[in-house]
CSV table of C-alpha atoms and ligand atoms in Angstrom, one decimal:
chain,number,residue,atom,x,y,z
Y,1,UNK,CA,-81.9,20.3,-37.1
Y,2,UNK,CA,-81.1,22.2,-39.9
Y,3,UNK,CA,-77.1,22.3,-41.5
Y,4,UNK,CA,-77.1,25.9,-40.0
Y,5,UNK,CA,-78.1,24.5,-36.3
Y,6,UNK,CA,-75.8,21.7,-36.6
Y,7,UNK,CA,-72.2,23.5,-37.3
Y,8,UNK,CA,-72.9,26.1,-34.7
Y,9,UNK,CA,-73.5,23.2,-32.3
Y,10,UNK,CA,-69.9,21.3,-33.7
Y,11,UNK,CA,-68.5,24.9,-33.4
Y,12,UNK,CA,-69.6,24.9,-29.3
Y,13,UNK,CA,-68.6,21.3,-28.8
Y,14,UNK,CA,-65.0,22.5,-30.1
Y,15,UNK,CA,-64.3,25.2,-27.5
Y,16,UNK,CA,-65.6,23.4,-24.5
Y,17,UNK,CA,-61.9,21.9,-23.0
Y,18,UNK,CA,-61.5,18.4,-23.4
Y,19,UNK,CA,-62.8,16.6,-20.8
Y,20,UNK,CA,-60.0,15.5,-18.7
Y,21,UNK,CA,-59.0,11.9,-18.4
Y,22,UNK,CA,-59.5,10.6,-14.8
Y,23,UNK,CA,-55.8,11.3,-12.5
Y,24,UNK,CA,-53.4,9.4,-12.4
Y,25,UNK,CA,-53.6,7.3,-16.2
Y,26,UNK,CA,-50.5,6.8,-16.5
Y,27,UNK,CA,-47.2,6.2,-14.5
Y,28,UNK,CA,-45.8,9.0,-12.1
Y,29,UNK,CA,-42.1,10.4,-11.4
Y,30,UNK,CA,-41.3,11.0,-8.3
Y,31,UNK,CA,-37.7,13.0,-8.5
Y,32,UNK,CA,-35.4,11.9,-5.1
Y,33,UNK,CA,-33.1,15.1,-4.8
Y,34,UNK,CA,-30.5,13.1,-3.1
Y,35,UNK,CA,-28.6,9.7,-3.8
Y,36,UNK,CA,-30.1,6.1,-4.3
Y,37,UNK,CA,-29.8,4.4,-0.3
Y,38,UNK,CA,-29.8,7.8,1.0
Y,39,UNK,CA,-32.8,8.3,3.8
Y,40,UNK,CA,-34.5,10.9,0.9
Y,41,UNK,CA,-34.4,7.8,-1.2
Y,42,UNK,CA,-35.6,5.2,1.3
Y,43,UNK,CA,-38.7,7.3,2.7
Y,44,UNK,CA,-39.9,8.1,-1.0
Y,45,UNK,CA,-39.5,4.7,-2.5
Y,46,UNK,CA,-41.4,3.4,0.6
Y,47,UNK,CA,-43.8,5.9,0.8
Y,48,UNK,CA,-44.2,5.8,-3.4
Y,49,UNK,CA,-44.3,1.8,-3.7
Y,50,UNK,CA,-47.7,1.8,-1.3
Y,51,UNK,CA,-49.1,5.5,-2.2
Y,52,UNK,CA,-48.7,4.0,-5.9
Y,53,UNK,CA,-51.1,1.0,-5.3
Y,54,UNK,CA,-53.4,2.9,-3.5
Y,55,UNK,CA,-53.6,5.0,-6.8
Y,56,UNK,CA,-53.4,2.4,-9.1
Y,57,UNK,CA,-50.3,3.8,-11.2
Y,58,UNK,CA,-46.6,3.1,-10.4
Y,59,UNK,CA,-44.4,5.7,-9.1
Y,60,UNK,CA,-41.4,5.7,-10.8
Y,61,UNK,CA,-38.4,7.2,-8.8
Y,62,UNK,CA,-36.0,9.3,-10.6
Y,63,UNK,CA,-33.0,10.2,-8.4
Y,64,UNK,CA,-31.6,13.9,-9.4
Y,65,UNK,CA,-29.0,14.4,-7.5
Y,66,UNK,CA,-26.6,17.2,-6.5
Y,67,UNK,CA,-25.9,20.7,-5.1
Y,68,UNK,CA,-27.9,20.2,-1.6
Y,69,UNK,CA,-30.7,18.4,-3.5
Y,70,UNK,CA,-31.5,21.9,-5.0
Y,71,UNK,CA,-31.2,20.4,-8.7
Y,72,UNK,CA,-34.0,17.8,-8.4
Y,73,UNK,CA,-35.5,20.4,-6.8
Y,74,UNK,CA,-35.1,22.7,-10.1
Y,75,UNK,CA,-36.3,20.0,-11.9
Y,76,UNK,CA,-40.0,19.5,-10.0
Y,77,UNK,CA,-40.2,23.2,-9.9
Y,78,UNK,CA,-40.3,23.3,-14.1
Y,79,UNK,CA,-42.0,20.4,-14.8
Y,80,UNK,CA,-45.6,20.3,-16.4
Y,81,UNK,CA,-48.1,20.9,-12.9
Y,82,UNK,CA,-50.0,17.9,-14.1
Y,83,UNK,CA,-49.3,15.9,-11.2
Y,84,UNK,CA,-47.5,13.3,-13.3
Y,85,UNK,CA,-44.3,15.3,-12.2
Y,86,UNK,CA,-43.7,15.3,-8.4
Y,87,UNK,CA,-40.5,15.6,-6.1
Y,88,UNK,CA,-39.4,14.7,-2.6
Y,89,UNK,CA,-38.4,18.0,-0.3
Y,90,UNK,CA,-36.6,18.1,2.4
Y,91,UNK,CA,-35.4,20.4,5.3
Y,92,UNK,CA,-32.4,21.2,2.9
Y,93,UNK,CA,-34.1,21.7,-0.4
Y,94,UNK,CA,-36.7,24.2,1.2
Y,95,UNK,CA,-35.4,25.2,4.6
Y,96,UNK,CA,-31.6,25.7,4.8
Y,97,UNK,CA,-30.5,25.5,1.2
Y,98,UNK,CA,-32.2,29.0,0.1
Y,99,UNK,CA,-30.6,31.4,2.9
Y,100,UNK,CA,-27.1,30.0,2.0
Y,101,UNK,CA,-27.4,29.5,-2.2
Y,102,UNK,CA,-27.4,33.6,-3.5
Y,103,UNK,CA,-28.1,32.0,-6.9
Y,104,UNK,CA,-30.8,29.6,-6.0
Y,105,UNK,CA,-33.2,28.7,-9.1
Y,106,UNK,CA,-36.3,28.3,-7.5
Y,107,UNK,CA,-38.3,30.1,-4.1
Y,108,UNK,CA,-38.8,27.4,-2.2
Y,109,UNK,CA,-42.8,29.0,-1.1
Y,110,UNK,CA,-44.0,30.7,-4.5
Y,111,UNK,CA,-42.9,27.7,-7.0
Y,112,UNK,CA,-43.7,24.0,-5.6
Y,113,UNK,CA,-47.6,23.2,-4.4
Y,114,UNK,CA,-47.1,21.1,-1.5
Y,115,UNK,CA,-48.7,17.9,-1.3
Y,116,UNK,CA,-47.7,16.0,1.9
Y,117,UNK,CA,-44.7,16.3,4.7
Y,118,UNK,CA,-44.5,12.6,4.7
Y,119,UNK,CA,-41.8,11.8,7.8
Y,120,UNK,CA,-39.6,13.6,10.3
Y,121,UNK,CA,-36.5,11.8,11.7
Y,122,UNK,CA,-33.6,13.0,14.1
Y,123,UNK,CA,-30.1,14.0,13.1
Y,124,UNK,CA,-26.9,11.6,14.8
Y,125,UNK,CA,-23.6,13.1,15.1
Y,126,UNK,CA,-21.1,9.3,14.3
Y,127,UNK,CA,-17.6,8.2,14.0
Y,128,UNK,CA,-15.5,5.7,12.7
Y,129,UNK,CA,-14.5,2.9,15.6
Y,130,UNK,CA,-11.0,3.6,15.5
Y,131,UNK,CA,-11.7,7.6,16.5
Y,132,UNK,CA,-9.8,8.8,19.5
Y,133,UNK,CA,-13.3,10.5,21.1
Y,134,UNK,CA,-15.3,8.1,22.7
Y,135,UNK,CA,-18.6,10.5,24.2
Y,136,UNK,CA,-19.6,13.5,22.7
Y,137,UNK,CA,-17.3,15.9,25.5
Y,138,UNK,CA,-14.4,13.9,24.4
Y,139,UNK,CA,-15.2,14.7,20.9
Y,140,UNK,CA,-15.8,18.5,21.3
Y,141,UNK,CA,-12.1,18.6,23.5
Y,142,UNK,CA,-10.3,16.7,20.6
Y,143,UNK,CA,-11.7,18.7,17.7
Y,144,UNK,CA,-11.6,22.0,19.8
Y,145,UNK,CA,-7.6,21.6,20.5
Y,146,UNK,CA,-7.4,20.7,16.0
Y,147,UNK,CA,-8.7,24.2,14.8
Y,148,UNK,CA,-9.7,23.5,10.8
Y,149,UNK,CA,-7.9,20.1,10.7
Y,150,UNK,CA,-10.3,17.8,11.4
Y,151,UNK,CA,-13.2,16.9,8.6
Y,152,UNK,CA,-16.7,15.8,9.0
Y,153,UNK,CA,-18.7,13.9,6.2
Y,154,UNK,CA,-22.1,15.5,5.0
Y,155,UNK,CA,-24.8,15.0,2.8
Y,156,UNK,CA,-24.0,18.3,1.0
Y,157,UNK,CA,-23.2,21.8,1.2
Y,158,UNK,CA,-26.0,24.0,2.9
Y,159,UNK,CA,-27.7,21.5,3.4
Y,160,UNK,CA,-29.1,20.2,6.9
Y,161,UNK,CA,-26.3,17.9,8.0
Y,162,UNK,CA,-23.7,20.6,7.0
Y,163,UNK,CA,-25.3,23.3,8.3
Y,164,UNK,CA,-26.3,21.1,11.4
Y,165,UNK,CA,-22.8,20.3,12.2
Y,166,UNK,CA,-21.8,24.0,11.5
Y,167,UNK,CA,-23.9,25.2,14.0
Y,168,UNK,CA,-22.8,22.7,16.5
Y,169,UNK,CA,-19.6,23.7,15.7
Y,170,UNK,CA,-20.3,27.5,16.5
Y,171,UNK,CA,-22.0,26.6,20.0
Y,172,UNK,CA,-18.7,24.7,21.3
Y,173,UNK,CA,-16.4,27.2,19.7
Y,174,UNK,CA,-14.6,24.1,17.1
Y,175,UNK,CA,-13.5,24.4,13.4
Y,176,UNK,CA,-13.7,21.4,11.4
Y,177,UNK,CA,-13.8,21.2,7.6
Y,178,UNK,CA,-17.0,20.3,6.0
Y,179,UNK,CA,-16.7,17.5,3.3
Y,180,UNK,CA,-19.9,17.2,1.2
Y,181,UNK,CA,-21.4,14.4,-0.5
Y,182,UNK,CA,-24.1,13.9,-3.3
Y,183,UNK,CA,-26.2,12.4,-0.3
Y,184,UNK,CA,-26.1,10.7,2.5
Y,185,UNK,CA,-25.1,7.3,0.8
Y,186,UNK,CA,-21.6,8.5,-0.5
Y,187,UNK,CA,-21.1,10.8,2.6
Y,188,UNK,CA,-21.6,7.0,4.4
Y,189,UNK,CA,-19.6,5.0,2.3
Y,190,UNK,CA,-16.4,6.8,3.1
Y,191,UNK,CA,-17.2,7.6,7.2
Y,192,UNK,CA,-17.3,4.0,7.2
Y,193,UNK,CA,-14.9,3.2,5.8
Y,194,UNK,CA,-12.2,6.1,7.9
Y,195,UNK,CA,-11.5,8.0,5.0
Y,196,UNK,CA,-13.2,10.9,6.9
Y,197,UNK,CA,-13.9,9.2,10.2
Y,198,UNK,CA,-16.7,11.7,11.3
Y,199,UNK,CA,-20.3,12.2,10.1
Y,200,UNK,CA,-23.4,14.2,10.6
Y,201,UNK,CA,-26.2,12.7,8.9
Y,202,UNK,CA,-29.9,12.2,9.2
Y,203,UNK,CA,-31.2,8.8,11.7
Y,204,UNK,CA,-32.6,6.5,9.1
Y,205,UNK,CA,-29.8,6.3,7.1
Y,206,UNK,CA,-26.5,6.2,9.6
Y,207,UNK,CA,-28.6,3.8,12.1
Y,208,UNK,CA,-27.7,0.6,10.6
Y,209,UNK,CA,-24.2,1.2,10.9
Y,210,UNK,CA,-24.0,2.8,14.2
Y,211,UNK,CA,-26.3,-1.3,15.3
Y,212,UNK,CA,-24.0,-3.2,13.0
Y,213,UNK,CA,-20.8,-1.3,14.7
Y,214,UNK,CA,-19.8,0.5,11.7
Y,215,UNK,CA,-20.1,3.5,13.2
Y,216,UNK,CA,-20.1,4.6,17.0
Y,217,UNK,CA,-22.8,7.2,18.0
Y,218,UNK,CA,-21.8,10.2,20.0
Y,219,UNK,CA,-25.8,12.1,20.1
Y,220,UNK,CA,-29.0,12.5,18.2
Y,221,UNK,CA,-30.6,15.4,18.3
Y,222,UNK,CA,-34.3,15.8,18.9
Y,223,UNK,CA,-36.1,16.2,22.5
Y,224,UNK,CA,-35.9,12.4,23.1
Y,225,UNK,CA,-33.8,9.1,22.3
Y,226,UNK,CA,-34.8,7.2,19.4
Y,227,UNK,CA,-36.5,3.5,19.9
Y,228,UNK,CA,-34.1,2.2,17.2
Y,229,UNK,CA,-31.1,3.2,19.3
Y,230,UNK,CA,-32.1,3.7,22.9
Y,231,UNK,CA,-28.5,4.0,23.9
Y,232,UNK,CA,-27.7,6.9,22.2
Y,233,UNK,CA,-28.1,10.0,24.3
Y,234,UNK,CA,-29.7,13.5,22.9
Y,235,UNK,CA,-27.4,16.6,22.0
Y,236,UNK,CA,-29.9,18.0,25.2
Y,237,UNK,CA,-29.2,15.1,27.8
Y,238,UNK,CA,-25.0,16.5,27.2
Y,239,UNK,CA,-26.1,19.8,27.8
Y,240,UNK,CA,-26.8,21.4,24.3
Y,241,UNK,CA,-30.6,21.7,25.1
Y,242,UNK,CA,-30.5,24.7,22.7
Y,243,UNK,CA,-29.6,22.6,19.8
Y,244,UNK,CA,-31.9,20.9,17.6
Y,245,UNK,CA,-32.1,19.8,13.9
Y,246,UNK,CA,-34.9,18.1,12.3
Y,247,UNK,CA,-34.8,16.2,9.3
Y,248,UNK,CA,-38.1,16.0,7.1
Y,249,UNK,CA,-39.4,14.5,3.8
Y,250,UNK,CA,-42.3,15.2,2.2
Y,251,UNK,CA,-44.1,15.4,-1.2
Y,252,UNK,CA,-44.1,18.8,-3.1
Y,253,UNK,CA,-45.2,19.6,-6.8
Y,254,UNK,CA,-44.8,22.5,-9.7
Y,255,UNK,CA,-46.8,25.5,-8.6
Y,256,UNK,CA,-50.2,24.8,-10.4
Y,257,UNK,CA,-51.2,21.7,-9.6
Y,258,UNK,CA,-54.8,21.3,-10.1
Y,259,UNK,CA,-56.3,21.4,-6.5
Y,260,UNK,CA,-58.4,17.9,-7.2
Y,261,UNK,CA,-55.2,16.3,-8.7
Y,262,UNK,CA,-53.3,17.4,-5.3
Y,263,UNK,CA,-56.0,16.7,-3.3
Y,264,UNK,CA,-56.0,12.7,-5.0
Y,265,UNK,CA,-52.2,12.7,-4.3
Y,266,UNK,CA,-51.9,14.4,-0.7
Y,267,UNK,CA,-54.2,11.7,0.5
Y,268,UNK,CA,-52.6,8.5,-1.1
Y,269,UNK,CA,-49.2,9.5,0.4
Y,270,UNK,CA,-50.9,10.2,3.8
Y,271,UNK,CA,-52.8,6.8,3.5
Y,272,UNK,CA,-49.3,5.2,2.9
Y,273,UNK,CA,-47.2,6.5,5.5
Y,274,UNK,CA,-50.4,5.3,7.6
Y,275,UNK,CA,-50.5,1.7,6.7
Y,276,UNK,CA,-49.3,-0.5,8.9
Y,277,UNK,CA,-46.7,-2.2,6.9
Y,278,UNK,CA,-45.5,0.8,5.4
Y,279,UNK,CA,-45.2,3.0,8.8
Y,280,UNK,CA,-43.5,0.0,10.4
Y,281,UNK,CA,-41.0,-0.3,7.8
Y,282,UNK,CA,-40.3,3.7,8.1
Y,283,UNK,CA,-40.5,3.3,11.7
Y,284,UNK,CA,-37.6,0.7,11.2
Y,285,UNK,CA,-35.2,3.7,10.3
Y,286,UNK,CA,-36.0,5.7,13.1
Y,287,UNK,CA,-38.4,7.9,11.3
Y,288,UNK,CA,-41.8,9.6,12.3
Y,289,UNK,CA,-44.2,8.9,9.8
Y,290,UNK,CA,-46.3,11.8,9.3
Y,291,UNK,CA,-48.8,12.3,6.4
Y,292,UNK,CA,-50.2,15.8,7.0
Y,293,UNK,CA,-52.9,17.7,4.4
Y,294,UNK,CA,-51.7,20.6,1.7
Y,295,UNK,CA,-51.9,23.7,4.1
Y,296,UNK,CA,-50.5,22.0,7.1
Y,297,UNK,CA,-47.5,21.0,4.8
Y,298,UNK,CA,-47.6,24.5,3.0
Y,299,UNK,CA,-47.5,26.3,7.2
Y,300,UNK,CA,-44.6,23.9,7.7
Y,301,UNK,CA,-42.3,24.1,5.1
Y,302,UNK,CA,-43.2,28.5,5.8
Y,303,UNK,CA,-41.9,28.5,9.4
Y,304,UNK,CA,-38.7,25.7,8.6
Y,305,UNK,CA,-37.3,28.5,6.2
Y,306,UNK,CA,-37.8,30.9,8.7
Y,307,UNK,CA,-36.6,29.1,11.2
Y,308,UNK,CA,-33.8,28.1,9.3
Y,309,UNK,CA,-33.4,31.6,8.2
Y,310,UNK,CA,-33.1,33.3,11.7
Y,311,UNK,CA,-30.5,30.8,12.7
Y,312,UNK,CA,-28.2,31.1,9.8
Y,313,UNK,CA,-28.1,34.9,10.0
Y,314,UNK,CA,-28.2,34.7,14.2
Y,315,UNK,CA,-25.0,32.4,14.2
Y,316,UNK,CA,-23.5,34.7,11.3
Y,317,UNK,CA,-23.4,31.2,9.5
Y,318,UNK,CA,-21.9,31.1,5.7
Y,319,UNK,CA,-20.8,28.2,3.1
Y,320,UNK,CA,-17.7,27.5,3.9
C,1,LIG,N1,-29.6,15.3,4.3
C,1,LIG,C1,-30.5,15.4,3.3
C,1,LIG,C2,-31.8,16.1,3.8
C,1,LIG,O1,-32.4,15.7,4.8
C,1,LIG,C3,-30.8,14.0,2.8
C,1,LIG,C4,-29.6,13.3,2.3
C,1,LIG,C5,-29.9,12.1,1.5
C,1,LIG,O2,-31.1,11.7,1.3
C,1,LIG,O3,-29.0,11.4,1.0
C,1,LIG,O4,-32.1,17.1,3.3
């Protein structure tokens, strides 16, 4: 080969891309929107720990907390679609939050590739022991006669737990102050302890206090009781069988993400949720362990924000 031959060869080599190194080669994030010991928190760093062995990398979580969850959300949305950067949705990051934030950084469709919807879990509607209500009519007489004097701990503002409680609160004609928390952990932390003796917050992570007494149920929602808490009775069993919020967690990336990369990732956390050890754990909180592909993920998280969306304009709901 002449000199000739041989640059113009070295000049082809140099345009081709460099061939990419095989996914995952190096640690991943995955960003928890909510608090550390929140249920966001618990799912993904169950669901991480197992889907990161199956991959062979670690998933480091990063907890981003704040507004609703919408600033981890921010965060996944602008990271580098490389897969290395991933977050953990929920029902309030992509369903309730953008009908109720006007300024909302991100579209919760056009900017995230989704990945996996990795559980659902019921909402439960607690109080403190020492609370005067005792069943969930009790509780709707003794807020109804306090207009705007009682409180009710939450996981954050537009988020599923507020807007869950607001909407409760619309059906039996009550006004109660909302008083948001970074996540469900904080929002916990002070419903146990009386300082605002009533909270609406997702099954996995109120379900421990309600068994250890901390916390007396008054209803889950959801079509059925949960195994975890058999005692508990439905909003629907009291009569509210229009009522229902779901609570959901599930794997979402930048917009861009390779399809191979997302493909490799969608089926390690669905492999997770789906190990026995794994789905028992998540199982333990009261969740539904889940796992579905890209587009069934992608169809859900469309119709939640339209769901969402009808019943926040329906029921005229704002942030208070
Ligand atoms: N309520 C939040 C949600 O489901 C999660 C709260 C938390 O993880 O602390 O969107």
């Amino acid at each position: 080969m002449n000199i000739r031959k041989t640059l113009l060869l070295l000049a082809m080599l140099a345009t081709l891309p460099a061939a990419r190194a095989e996914f995952p080669d190096r640690p991943i994030t995955l960003i928890i929107p909510f608090s550390a010991g929140g249920p966001t928190d618990v799912v993904g760093r169950v669901a991480a720990a197992k889907a990161g062995e199956i991959l062979g990398q670690q998933i480091v979580v990063e907890n981003r907390t704040g507004a609703s969850g919408t600033i981890g959300m921010t965060a996944t949305a602008r990271a580098k679609p490389d897969g290395y950067t991933i977050g953990l949705a929920t029902v309030s990051t992509h369903g309730t939050a953008p009908h109720l934030f006007p300024k909302l950084p991100y579209d919760p469709i056009k900017d995230f590739t989704p990945v996996s919807n990795l559980v659902t879990s019921p909402n439960i509607l607690s109080v403190h022991p020492s609370y005067p209500a005792r069943t969930l009519a009790e509780f709707v007489e003794y807020v109804r006669a306090r207009p705007g004097v009682e409180g009710y701990a939450n996981a954050g503002a537009g988020g599923v737990n507020d807007l869950g409680m607001t909407w409760f609160l619309q059906i039996t004609g009550a006004k109660m102050n909302s008083i948001a928390y970074r996540g469900s952990a904080p929002a916990l932390t002070d419903a146990v302890g009386g300082i605002v003796p009533v909270i609406f917050d997702n099954f996995p992570s109120s379900q421990s206090y309600v068994k250890s007494g901390h916390l007396r149920a008054l209803a889950i929602t959801g079509t059925q009781r949960n195994p975890q808490l058999p005692d508990v009775p439905t909003f629907a069993e009291q009569g509210y069988t229009n009522y229902d919020v779901t609570a959901w967690y599930g794997v979402v990336a930048p917009a861009g993400l390779p399809a191979d990369i997302r493909d490799k990732l969608a089926d390690a956390f669905a492999r997770a949720v789906r190990d026995p050890a794994t789905a028992a754990k998540l199982a333990d909180t009261g969740a539904f362990p889940l796992g579905n592909t890209p587009a069934e993920f992608g169809e859900q998280i469309q119709t939640e924000k339209d769901r969402w969306g009808e019943v926040i304009a329906k029921a005229g709901i704002k942030l208070q």
